[in-house]
Amino acid sequence: MTRAVDPQRLRGFLRKEWIQIRRDPSSIIVAVILPMIMLFLFGFGVSLDARNQPAAVVIETSAPEAQDFLASLRANKYIIPRLAPDRPTATEWLRSRKVMAIIVLGDDFGERLHRADSAPIQVLVNGTDANTARLVSGYIQGVWATWLVDRENVSPCSAPTPINVQFRVWFNEDLDSRRSIIPGLIAVIMTLIGALLTAMVVAREWERGTMEALLTTPLTRTELLLGKLIPYFCLGMAGMTVTVLFALTVFGLSIKGSILALVLASSLFMLVVLGIGLMASTITRNQFTASIIALTATMLPGMLLSGFIFDIRSMNKVIQTITYIVPARYFVDLLKTLFMAGDIWAAILPNMLALAVVAALFIGITARKTTRNLE
Amino acid sequence: MSDFRAAWGRIKALIIREMLSIWRDKRARVVLIIPPIMQLFVFSYAATFELNDAPLAVLNEDMGVASRDLVARFTSAHAFKTVAVLTNQKEIAEVIEDEKALAVLRIGPTFSRDLLSGKSPQVQFIVDGRQSNTALVAISYVNGIIEDFSLEQAALHGGARKIGTPRLISRAWFNPNFDSQWFIIPGLVATLTMIVATLTTALSVARERELGTFEQLLVTPLRPAELLIGKIAPPAMMAFCEGLLLAALGVLIFGVPLRGDILFLAIGLAVFLISVTTVGLMVSTLTQTQQQAQIASFCVVMPCIILSGLTTPIENMPDWLQTLTYLNPLRYILVINRGVFLEDLPIGVALSQLWPMALIGAVTATAAMRLFRSRVA
Amino acid sequence: MADGLRFSDLRKTFTAESGVVKALDGVSGSIEPGRITGLVGPDAAGKTTLIRVLADLLKAESGNVDRPRGHIGYMPQKFGLYEDLTVSENLALYADLHGLNRNEREQTFKRLHQFTGLAPFGDRLAGKLSGGMKQKLGLACTLVVAPAVLLLDEPSVGVDPVSRRELWSMVRSLQDTGIAVLWSTAYLDEAERCDHVILLHEGHVLFDGAPADLTKKFAGRTWRIPIPADNDAQRKRELQRAGSQLPGVIDAQIQGRALRLVMSPDAPAPQLPNLKAEPATPRLEDAYLAMLDTRPRTPPPVEPIENPTFGHMIETRNLTRRFGEFTAVDHISFNVERGEIFGLLGPNGAGKSTTFKMLCGLLPASSGEARVAGVDLRTERDDARGKLGYMAQKFAYLGHLTVAQNMRFAAGVYGLSTSEAKTRIEAAIADYGLEQFANEPCGLLPLGIKQRMALACAVIHRPAVLFLDEPTSGVDPVTRHEFWARINAMAGAGMTIMVTSHFIDEAEYCDRLAIIYRGRVIGMGSPEEIKAKHDKTGEGLEAAFISLIESYDLEHPQQ
């Protein structure tokens, strides 16, 4: 029996892979250029902060407090108040999507402000976009509460003291959604890129008939796997580096954790996603099917089930269980921690362990499915 | 006239052939029907911004009744689930960093006393900002809970003073409960049909090229325009039926209301599908193999989805990117779909969304036609 | 001398969509050292499966393979050359994979370069090599380690006659070193040159022995009837029809200016009025047909094709096509008459496919004129397409559609009215013997049936001109003969037939040939005329073809 790894054979095979990568720049484009374009487009495109939301303000009262409240609204960075002459106009604006909400200060505003059980302000939001609507409604509520507290300090009234809640947001003081989205985005993009890189490479050998010729040589299964993994691992890590640098420069992110932890986490993750592609490629022996699998198994689950936009903790139990098999889930969490919080090993290690297990699983299956004959 | 009839005869033959080729292929049939329905279900449940049972840790340093009341309110809210009761301040960092809890509610030792004595009682809410949207939503829930609590306290203790807090009444139009599914499903109806329509069209020419059947088509008297119509009509029609099916599932299973005129939905979907299938065909003419066609259509479809307002609002994007979204047909159909489902979409708004889609369709159809002529004929 | 490779009672089945296929059904034989064993059979006969089992890439379900000690070299059908690697990089890869050390490597490369003549092309990408050179490189990579047994799976596919001859002599020289060689092929004329043949048919061994031993058995059963040289193509076809209906005839084929007949064992000598039959030496193909003893179906007569146009049916004048700097077709002119079978013959990349594509409206010409059935292809390409039929080399119909659905599409797209379409389709199904397959998905049908369906669809609108692209390569002789009988019947009814091929056998069926090389017509005439003019050795059309190309290369050296 021949040795599992013979340096000369492996070197020869690696040299061939490298020449192929160099001659056909498409894999370099996929590894380095594509993730940058995607990060650029999606980094700007995906934003959850409902900032600068236009809101119509209808003031029917001459009470001085109304102008005071309007000033507080103006001072708020999330809402842009626009004065509307009357309610029908404001309603028209809401229906035609010119504004997200209507704030009505009725003609009895001043009077009601001093009555006990009363509601001096009416707010109407367009609930179509549930998330934005909830946030806008929350912002207005917040402005109102702050205004009441401030007013009490200026001119104490007889109303009972509202409770003063201090919100402390850790790791992301300004609640800038970009800071939390970009690390997740990097994870989702690299899932796709990694799987796409290797989805073709084994299937290509089958389709072009080169595998049949390789099988007649003493090349072993281990050498074949290593020969495919090593070059694309390097390529994927290069893509990862470029993407991270891009996030640091263009989006102004910073890394709180150590580079070592980042490299370690990325390497494990790269093995997982390369493993997915390699497995698809080995099992299907068909570039087309393998790339379909790579695309559908990575991109949409990555977007929706990784916790990158939608919090996994809020999903129903069945869906939550499904997310455990989405490798991006672990990497999204790792990157968010490393970018925003730091080397918190208690949060990092379980995720790394999960990635290691998944990587071993995929590569193990690939190895099993790598045959030395055509059956 | 006879020219027209001859052309129609040829197109009809081609459309029948295309329909049969999709329908008789068991794998194609499964691939076209099952994934969109599955995706509708998974994504409707996954794409939620609501907070359910978010892990909460409580650090209550106050011994009073009021503070226990407040904690009880958090515990009973569906948004939160108390996972830990902390005893000292040091534990806060631990539970948040290790992601054991999303947030910590900290009530200071003087809370009950302050409340009774009329001083502004302080409550601290520490939240993990790694998931910024979750943090935002959590904050808005907290605001609501605290407000209710204040009101109740006012009712309890205000008896002597006969005075309450001035309130703000907030109502949401079209979606009173801020239901995420109401928002996402009308969008998914368009998005999933777009994926099916683009992919089927993009792959059909490439597949025929690989099989060698495309040349056999090109030597027939089919004119390029007839070939184009015959190639886009079947996927568009199928995607149309699928769109209606998904819409019906949304209404019947997820209880999304259908308040507007279904005619707008049908017209909108038709115009939309014509514009996306021509894009698919363009991709198809520019690529040689099914695989290239697939990756290329992915590169077209994915940005369209991200930059459409399906999950995150277009208004949040930078201006230059917002301008770019005007080229995206999905952006318009989302407005129409959400309008028809959730509100009774006024005809003016419907038309304002229809004409850009029609224009995009006309431009891509012309471009596809030209490419078709120069690349394949 | 090394041992040979012996195998006995090999069985192998595959499960396909259409059911279980017996690829090998009890195959035994041996590959002896020092000789070339031909493995012959049409596509899907089981050749590749047998070779893969012998190379230990597939496991047979039962039976034994007795492999000699030493390396088994295997060159798959499309040898796995990395097209994006250069010639020397490909060789270096295989040298590394076989663990050759530096010393051995230098010697081996020197030997192989000498052997293949690839030395000047070391830095050329394998993808940029011609079909013949690719096969030579593939062979070189297989020979990096000297094998005891060399298995070659259809090495001559896609290789022009000149390179095929070189490849053949290379393998011949290996044979002298005591290597056992297996050479598989679908072409019976190629197999005839082997020392020993294994004839495979639907997973069975039909014959195992020297080709001469086989043909000897059928001596006296093949006849040749020369046709007077009056150059009347239609008369030839009438004779073929008459010949195929003689008592005891298994097969009647036109071959150049003669009718070739294969008779049943006890049949009398064939007799046709005013013509003399002479006994002919049986060829492997005759033996194959005689052994199978299934008569090719005699096609029903074809209604005369009406055509109102006058003059030539295909007319080209200075037809030229450039792709950037490269001129693929360079001022080609020829005419084809009504009812003629006209062949475009030439090696790969010579320009014949480009010419063909321009004539059937798939590609616009850069300059020059082309008219088909009286319609100018420059101005009325769409109308011209309505008058022609086209059958691609590969089966080009959607496999999920049934035979009838495919026919209905063809009828509809060529503008037949519903009632017309119905009668034509019913007639075609009967004429082509497709009754039992009409409602089957065509992708699952046997090759021969598929081919019948493709032809039926291509002529459903009774075109004035029919274009055939390598219509019968890799098809078994029975199907091939039946196909050409149909084509002859159509030509007899006035349909004009245009064929491209780089396969000499097909050329013999043509009334007239144009030999295309480096974008030009370098020879034209009937197969007989071309043979008479260029075949000095009397070996046949292939020799004529090669000498024509060689002399053209001498007169017009390339830069």
PDB file of N, CA and C in Angstrom, chain C residues 330-399:
ATOM      1  N   ASP C 330     -12.867  30.945 -46.139  1.00  0.00           N
ATOM      2  CA  ASP C 330     -12.144  31.895 -46.974  1.00  0.00           C
ATOM      3  C   ASP C 330     -12.575  31.752 -48.434  1.00  0.00           C
ATOM      4  N   HIS C 331     -13.543  32.558 -48.854  1.00  0.00           N
ATOM      5  CA  HIS C 331     -13.984  32.585 -50.243  1.00  0.00           C
ATOM      6  C   HIS C 331     -14.320  31.197 -50.786  1.00  0.00           C
ATOM      7  N   ILE C 332     -15.345  30.620 -50.209  1.00  0.00           N
ATOM      8  CA  ILE C 332     -15.749  29.295 -50.677  1.00  0.00           C
ATOM      9  C   ILE C 332     -16.893  29.438 -51.676  1.00  0.00           C
ATOM     10  N   SER C 333     -16.792  28.738 -52.785  1.00  0.00           N
ATOM     11  CA  SER C 333     -17.870  28.766 -53.784  1.00  0.00           C
ATOM     12  C   SER C 333     -18.190  27.343 -54.212  1.00  0.00           C
ATOM     13  N   PHE C 334     -19.445  26.989 -54.226  1.00  0.00           N
ATOM     14  CA  PHE C 334     -19.872  25.722 -54.831  1.00  0.00           C
ATOM     15  C   PHE C 334     -21.378  25.753 -55.016  1.00  0.00           C
ATOM     16  N   ASN C 335     -21.879  24.844 -55.826  1.00  0.00           N
ATOM     17  CA  ASN C 335     -23.320  24.740 -56.041  1.00  0.00           C
ATOM     18  C   ASN C 335     -23.752  23.313 -55.754  1.00  0.00           C
ATOM     19  N   VAL C 336     -24.989  23.175 -55.285  1.00  0.00           N
ATOM     20  CA  VAL C 336     -25.549  21.847 -55.067  1.00  0.00           C
ATOM     21  C   VAL C 336     -26.889  21.802 -55.789  1.00  0.00           C
ATOM     22  N   GLU C 337     -27.124  20.693 -56.516  1.00  0.00           N
ATOM     23  CA  GLU C 337     -28.335  20.611 -57.339  1.00  0.00           C
ATOM     24  C   GLU C 337     -29.454  19.893 -56.589  1.00  0.00           C
ATOM     25  N   ARG C 338     -30.642  20.025 -57.134  1.00  0.00           N
ATOM     26  CA  ARG C 338     -31.814  19.386 -56.558  1.00  0.00           C
ATOM     27  C   ARG C 338     -31.625  17.865 -56.511  1.00  0.00           C
ATOM     28  N   GLY C 339     -31.959  17.265 -55.382  1.00  0.00           N
ATOM     29  CA  GLY C 339     -31.886  15.817 -55.265  1.00  0.00           C
ATOM     30  C   GLY C 339     -30.480  15.262 -55.096  1.00  0.00           C
ATOM     31  N   GLU C 340     -29.533  16.117 -54.823  1.00  0.00           N
ATOM     32  CA  GLU C 340     -28.158  15.663 -54.696  1.00  0.00           C
ATOM     33  C   GLU C 340     -27.810  15.468 -53.215  1.00  0.00           C
ATOM     34  N   ILE C 341     -26.955  14.460 -52.948  1.00  0.00           N
ATOM     35  CA  ILE C 341     -26.405  14.326 -51.591  1.00  0.00           C
ATOM     36  C   ILE C 341     -24.992  14.878 -51.646  1.00  0.00           C
ATOM     37  N   PHE C 342     -24.785  15.978 -50.948  1.00  0.00           N
ATOM     38  CA  PHE C 342     -23.523  16.693 -51.058  1.00  0.00           C
ATOM     39  C   PHE C 342     -22.827  16.684 -49.708  1.00  0.00           C
ATOM     40  N   GLY C 343     -21.554  16.319 -49.686  1.00  0.00           N
ATOM     41  CA  GLY C 343     -20.837  16.220 -48.416  1.00  0.00           C
ATOM     42  C   GLY C 343     -19.773  17.288 -48.272  1.00  0.00           C
ATOM     43  N   LEU C 344     -19.683  17.867 -47.075  1.00  0.00           N
ATOM     44  CA  LEU C 344     -18.561  18.743 -46.735  1.00  0.00           C
ATOM     45  C   LEU C 344     -17.652  17.923 -45.845  1.00  0.00           C
ATOM     46  N   LEU C 345     -16.438  17.699 -46.312  1.00  0.00           N
ATOM     47  CA  LEU C 345     -15.534  16.816 -45.592  1.00  0.00           C
ATOM     48  C   LEU C 345     -14.304  17.609 -45.180  1.00  0.00           C
ATOM     49  N   GLY C 346     -13.812  17.378 -43.991  1.00  0.00           N
ATOM     50  CA  GLY C 346     -12.592  18.083 -43.607  1.00  0.00           C
ATOM     51  C   GLY C 346     -12.250  17.793 -42.170  1.00  0.00           C
ATOM     52  N   PRO C 347     -10.980  18.000 -41.793  1.00  0.00           N
ATOM     53  CA  PRO C 347     -10.594  17.779 -40.401  1.00  0.00           C
ATOM     54  C   PRO C 347     -11.263  18.809 -39.481  1.00  0.00           C
ATOM     55  N   ASN C 348     -11.191  18.558 -38.163  1.00  0.00           N
ATOM     56  CA  ASN C 348     -11.762  19.523 -37.211  1.00  0.00           C
ATOM     57  C   ASN C 348     -11.091  20.871 -37.369  1.00  0.00           C
ATOM     58  N   GLY C 349     -11.881  21.927 -37.262  1.00  0.00           N
ATOM     59  CA  GLY C 349     -11.329  23.268 -37.312  1.00  0.00           C
ATOM     60  C   GLY C 349     -10.953  23.719 -38.703  1.00  0.00           C
ATOM     61  N   ALA C 350     -11.356  22.964 -39.737  1.00  0.00           N
ATOM     62  CA  ALA C 350     -10.980  23.343 -41.093  1.00  0.00           C
ATOM     63  C   ALA C 350     -11.931  24.385 -41.661  1.00  0.00           C
ATOM     64  N   GLY C 351     -13.096  24.533 -41.055  1.00  0.00           N
ATOM     65  CA  GLY C 351     -14.045  25.523 -41.552  1.00  0.00           C
ATOM     66  C   GLY C 351     -15.334  24.907 -42.063  1.00  0.00           C
ATOM     67  N   LYS C 352     -15.420  23.571 -41.996  1.00  0.00           N
ATOM     68  CA  LYS C 352     -16.630  22.971 -42.552  1.00  0.00           C
ATOM     69  C   LYS C 352     -17.865  23.258 -41.694  1.00  0.00           C
ATOM     70  N   SER C 353     -17.686  23.267 -40.373  1.00  0.00           N
ATOM     71  CA  SER C 353     -18.844  23.555 -39.518  1.00  0.00           C
ATOM     72  C   SER C 353     -19.297  24.990 -39.684  1.00  0.00           C
ATOM     73  N   THR C 354     -18.335  25.906 -39.837  1.00  0.00           N
ATOM     74  CA  THR C 354     -18.691  27.315 -40.026  1.00  0.00           C
ATOM     75  C   THR C 354     -19.468  27.483 -41.324  1.00  0.00           C
ATOM     76  N   THR C 355     -18.999  26.841 -42.393  1.00  0.00           N
ATOM     77  CA  THR C 355     -19.707  26.905 -43.670  1.00  0.00           C
ATOM     78  C   THR C 355     -21.127  26.372 -43.506  1.00  0.00           C
ATOM     79  N   PHE C 356     -21.206  25.236 -42.862  1.00  0.00           N
ATOM     80  CA  PHE C 356     -22.479  24.564 -42.636  1.00  0.00           C
ATOM     81  C   PHE C 356     -23.435  25.478 -41.862  1.00  0.00           C
ATOM     82  N   LYS C 357     -22.908  26.103 -40.812  1.00  0.00           N
ATOM     83  CA  LYS C 357     -23.751  26.978 -39.989  1.00  0.00           C
ATOM     84  C   LYS C 357     -24.239  28.181 -40.777  1.00  0.00           C
ATOM     85  N   MET C 358     -23.388  28.702 -41.647  1.00  0.00           N
ATOM     86  CA  MET C 358     -23.826  29.843 -42.450  1.00  0.00           C
ATOM     87  C   MET C 358     -24.940  29.422 -43.395  1.00  0.00           C
ATOM     88  N   LEU C 359     -24.818  28.216 -43.952  1.00  0.00           N
ATOM     89  CA  LEU C 359     -25.811  27.776 -44.924  1.00  0.00           C
ATOM     90  C   LEU C 359     -27.155  27.435 -44.295  1.00  0.00           C
ATOM     91  N   CYS C 360     -27.160  27.017 -43.042  1.00  0.00           N
ATOM     92  CA  CYS C 360     -28.475  26.748 -42.462  1.00  0.00           C
ATOM     93  C   CYS C 360     -28.963  27.904 -41.599  1.00  0.00           C
ATOM     94  N   GLY C 361     -28.354  29.065 -41.769  1.00  0.00           N
ATOM     95  CA  GLY C 361     -28.914  30.273 -41.174  1.00  0.00           C
ATOM     96  C   GLY C 361     -28.582  30.457 -39.710  1.00  0.00           C
ATOM     97  N   LEU C 362     -27.566  29.732 -39.203  1.00  0.00           N
ATOM     98  CA  LEU C 362     -27.212  29.895 -37.799  1.00  0.00           C
ATOM     99  C   LEU C 362     -26.189  31.002 -37.591  1.00  0.00           C
ATOM    100  N   LEU C 363     -25.504  31.374 -38.662  1.00  0.00           N
ATOM    101  CA  LEU C 363     -24.392  32.311 -38.531  1.00  0.00           C
ATOM    102  C   LEU C 363     -24.400  33.210 -39.762  1.00  0.00           C
ATOM    103  N   PRO C 364     -24.329  34.531 -39.575  1.00  0.00           N
ATOM    104  CA  PRO C 364     -24.280  35.382 -40.765  1.00  0.00           C
ATOM    105  C   PRO C 364     -22.881  35.358 -41.402  1.00  0.00           C
ATOM    106  N   ALA C 365     -22.829  35.520 -42.707  1.00  0.00           N
ATOM    107  CA  ALA C 365     -21.545  35.526 -43.402  1.00  0.00           C
ATOM    108  C   ALA C 365     -20.902  36.904 -43.266  1.00  0.00           C
ATOM    109  N   SER C 366     -19.543  36.933 -43.280  1.00  0.00           N
ATOM    110  CA  SER C 366     -18.859  38.226 -43.253  1.00  0.00           C
ATOM    111  C   SER C 366     -18.940  38.869 -44.628  1.00  0.00           C
ATOM    112  N   SER C 367     -18.757  38.061 -45.655  1.00  0.00           N
ATOM    113  CA  SER C 367     -18.938  38.579 -47.009  1.00  0.00           C
ATOM    114  C   SER C 367     -19.234  37.410 -47.924  1.00  0.00           C
ATOM    115  N   GLY C 368     -19.599  37.720 -49.171  1.00  0.00           N
ATOM    116  CA  GLY C 368     -19.934  36.675 -50.118  1.00  0.00           C
ATOM    117  C   GLY C 368     -21.424  36.412 -50.124  1.00  0.00           C
ATOM    118  N   GLU C 369     -21.825  35.529 -51.059  1.00  0.00           N
ATOM    119  CA  GLU C 369     -23.247  35.276 -51.228  1.00  0.00           C
ATOM    120  C   GLU C 369     -23.575  33.834 -50.892  1.00  0.00           C
ATOM    121  N   ALA C 370     -24.761  33.628 -50.406  1.00  0.00           N
ATOM    122  CA  ALA C 370     -25.240  32.262 -50.206  1.00  0.00           C
ATOM    123  C   ALA C 370     -26.747  32.247 -50.416  1.00  0.00           C
ATOM    124  N   ARG C 371     -27.203  31.328 -51.234  1.00  0.00           N
ATOM    125  CA  ARG C 371     -28.648  31.163 -51.435  1.00  0.00           C
ATOM    126  C   ARG C 371     -28.997  29.709 -51.176  1.00  0.00           C
ATOM    127  N   VAL C 372     -30.090  29.515 -50.470  1.00  0.00           N
ATOM    128  CA  VAL C 372     -30.584  28.162 -50.231  1.00  0.00           C
ATOM    129  C   VAL C 372     -32.026  28.112 -50.715  1.00  0.00           C
ATOM    130  N   ALA C 373     -32.348  27.160 -51.557  1.00  0.00           N
ATOM    131  CA  ALA C 373     -33.691  27.011 -52.127  1.00  0.00           C
ATOM    132  C   ALA C 373     -34.172  28.335 -52.722  1.00  0.00           C
ATOM    133  N   GLY C 374     -33.277  29.042 -53.345  1.00  0.00           N
ATOM    134  CA  GLY C 374     -33.640  30.267 -54.033  1.00  0.00           C
ATOM    135  C   GLY C 374     -33.786  31.476 -53.133  1.00  0.00           C
ATOM    136  N   VAL C 375     -33.517  31.324 -51.824  1.00  0.00           N
ATOM    137  CA  VAL C 375     -33.679  32.453 -50.909  1.00  0.00           C
ATOM    138  C   VAL C 375     -32.303  32.957 -50.485  1.00  0.00           C
ATOM    139  N   ASP C 376     -32.145  34.271 -50.547  1.00  0.00           N
ATOM    140  CA  ASP C 376     -30.864  34.864 -50.192  1.00  0.00           C
ATOM    141  C   ASP C 376     -30.700  34.878 -48.673  1.00  0.00           C
ATOM    142  N   LEU C 377     -29.636  34.262 -48.185  1.00  0.00           N
ATOM    143  CA  LEU C 377     -29.455  34.158 -46.740  1.00  0.00           C
ATOM    144  C   LEU C 377     -29.081  35.478 -46.082  1.00  0.00           C
ATOM    145  N   ARG C 378     -28.576  36.428 -46.907  1.00  0.00           N
ATOM    146  CA  ARG C 378     -28.216  37.702 -46.295  1.00  0.00           C
ATOM    147  C   ARG C 378     -29.448  38.519 -45.937  1.00  0.00           C
ATOM    148  N   THR C 379     -30.454  38.429 -46.808  1.00  0.00           N
ATOM    149  CA  THR C 379     -31.604  39.313 -46.613  1.00  0.00           C
ATOM    150  C   THR C 379     -32.819  38.615 -46.028  1.00  0.00           C
ATOM    151  N   GLU C 380     -32.958  37.311 -46.319  1.00  0.00           N
ATOM    152  CA  GLU C 380     -34.192  36.657 -45.865  1.00  0.00           C
ATOM    153  C   GLU C 380     -33.894  35.380 -45.097  1.00  0.00           C
ATOM    154  N   ARG C 381     -33.038  35.558 -44.091  1.00  0.00           N
ATOM    155  CA  ARG C 381     -32.611  34.398 -43.320  1.00  0.00           C
ATOM    156  C   ARG C 381     -33.807  33.659 -42.705  1.00  0.00           C
ATOM    157  N   ASP C 382     -34.750  34.431 -42.165  1.00  0.00           N
ATOM    158  CA  ASP C 382     -35.900  33.810 -41.505  1.00  0.00           C
ATOM    159  C   ASP C 382     -36.723  32.960 -42.471  1.00  0.00           C
ATOM    160  N   ASP C 383     -36.925  33.502 -43.701  1.00  0.00           N
ATOM    161  CA  ASP C 383     -37.705  32.744 -44.678  1.00  0.00           C
ATOM    162  C   ASP C 383     -36.950  31.498 -45.118  1.00  0.00           C
ATOM    163  N   ALA C 384     -35.631  31.667 -45.289  1.00  0.00           N
ATOM    164  CA  ALA C 384     -34.831  30.527 -45.736  1.00  0.00           C
ATOM    165  C   ALA C 384     -34.947  29.371 -44.749  1.00  0.00           C
ATOM    166  N   ARG C 385     -34.947  29.720 -43.458  1.00  0.00           N
ATOM    167  CA  ARG C 385     -34.987  28.659 -42.455  1.00  0.00           C
ATOM    168  C   ARG C 385     -36.251  27.820 -42.556  1.00  0.00           C
ATOM    169  N   GLY C 386     -37.341  28.437 -43.031  1.00  0.00           N
ATOM    170  CA  GLY C 386     -38.580  27.695 -43.188  1.00  0.00           C
ATOM    171  C   GLY C 386     -38.490  26.605 -44.247  1.00  0.00           C
ATOM    172  N   LYS C 387     -37.526  26.743 -45.151  1.00  0.00           N
ATOM    173  CA  LYS C 387     -37.436  25.788 -46.256  1.00  0.00           C
ATOM    174  C   LYS C 387     -36.412  24.691 -46.007  1.00  0.00           C
ATOM    175  N   LEU C 388     -35.745  24.760 -44.884  1.00  0.00           N
ATOM    176  CA  LEU C 388     -34.742  23.722 -44.681  1.00  0.00           C
ATOM    177  C   LEU C 388     -35.019  22.897 -43.433  1.00  0.00           C
ATOM    178  N   GLY C 389     -34.500  21.712 -43.441  1.00  0.00           N
ATOM    179  CA  GLY C 389     -34.591  20.828 -42.282  1.00  0.00           C
ATOM    180  C   GLY C 389     -33.188  20.647 -41.724  1.00  0.00           C
ATOM    181  N   TYR C 390     -33.080  20.300 -40.434  1.00  0.00           N
ATOM    182  CA  TYR C 390     -31.759  20.234 -39.822  1.00  0.00           C
ATOM    183  C   TYR C 390     -31.741  19.125 -38.790  1.00  0.00           C
ATOM    184  N   MET C 391     -30.715  18.311 -38.881  1.00  0.00           N
ATOM    185  CA  MET C 391     -30.560  17.276 -37.863  1.00  0.00           C
ATOM    186  C   MET C 391     -29.156  17.379 -37.292  1.00  0.00           C
ATOM    187  N   ALA C 392     -29.092  17.643 -35.989  1.00  0.00           N
ATOM    188  CA  ALA C 392     -27.796  17.865 -35.347  1.00  0.00           C
ATOM    189  C   ALA C 392     -27.081  16.544 -35.117  1.00  0.00           C
ATOM    190  N   GLN C 393     -25.782  16.655 -34.856  1.00  0.00           N
ATOM    191  CA  GLN C 393     -24.975  15.463 -34.617  1.00  0.00           C
ATOM    192  C   GLN C 393     -25.442  14.757 -33.348  1.00  0.00           C
ATOM    193  N   LYS C 394     -25.640  15.568 -32.297  1.00  0.00           N
ATOM    194  CA  LYS C 394     -26.151  14.998 -31.056  1.00  0.00           C
ATOM    195  C   LYS C 394     -27.666  15.006 -31.125  1.00  0.00           C
ATOM    196  N   PHE C 395     -28.298  14.099 -30.424  1.00  0.00           N
ATOM    197  CA  PHE C 395     -29.748  14.069 -30.357  1.00  0.00           C
ATOM    198  C   PHE C 395     -30.224  15.366 -29.697  1.00  0.00           C
ATOM    199  N   ALA C 396     -30.931  16.211 -30.455  1.00  0.00           N
ATOM    200  CA  ALA C 396     -31.216  17.553 -29.959  1.00  0.00           C
ATOM    201  C   ALA C 396     -32.705  17.771 -29.710  1.00  0.00           C
ATOM    202  N   TYR C 397     -33.323  16.874 -28.972  1.00  0.00           N
ATOM    203  CA  TYR C 397     -34.733  17.068 -28.634  1.00  0.00           C
ATOM    204  C   TYR C 397     -34.892  16.931 -27.133  1.00  0.00           C
ATOM    205  N   LEU C 398     -35.853  17.640 -26.571  1.00  0.00           N
ATOM    206  CA  LEU C 398     -36.041  17.594 -25.124  1.00  0.00           C
ATOM    207  C   LEU C 398     -36.456  16.194 -24.706  1.00  0.00           C
ATOM    208  N   GLY C 399     -35.653  15.598 -23.835  1.00  0.00           N
ATOM    209  CA  GLY C 399     -35.846  14.201 -23.479  1.00  0.00           C
ATOM    210  C   GLY C 399     -37.123  13.907 -22.719  1.00  0.00           C
TER     211      GLY C 399
END
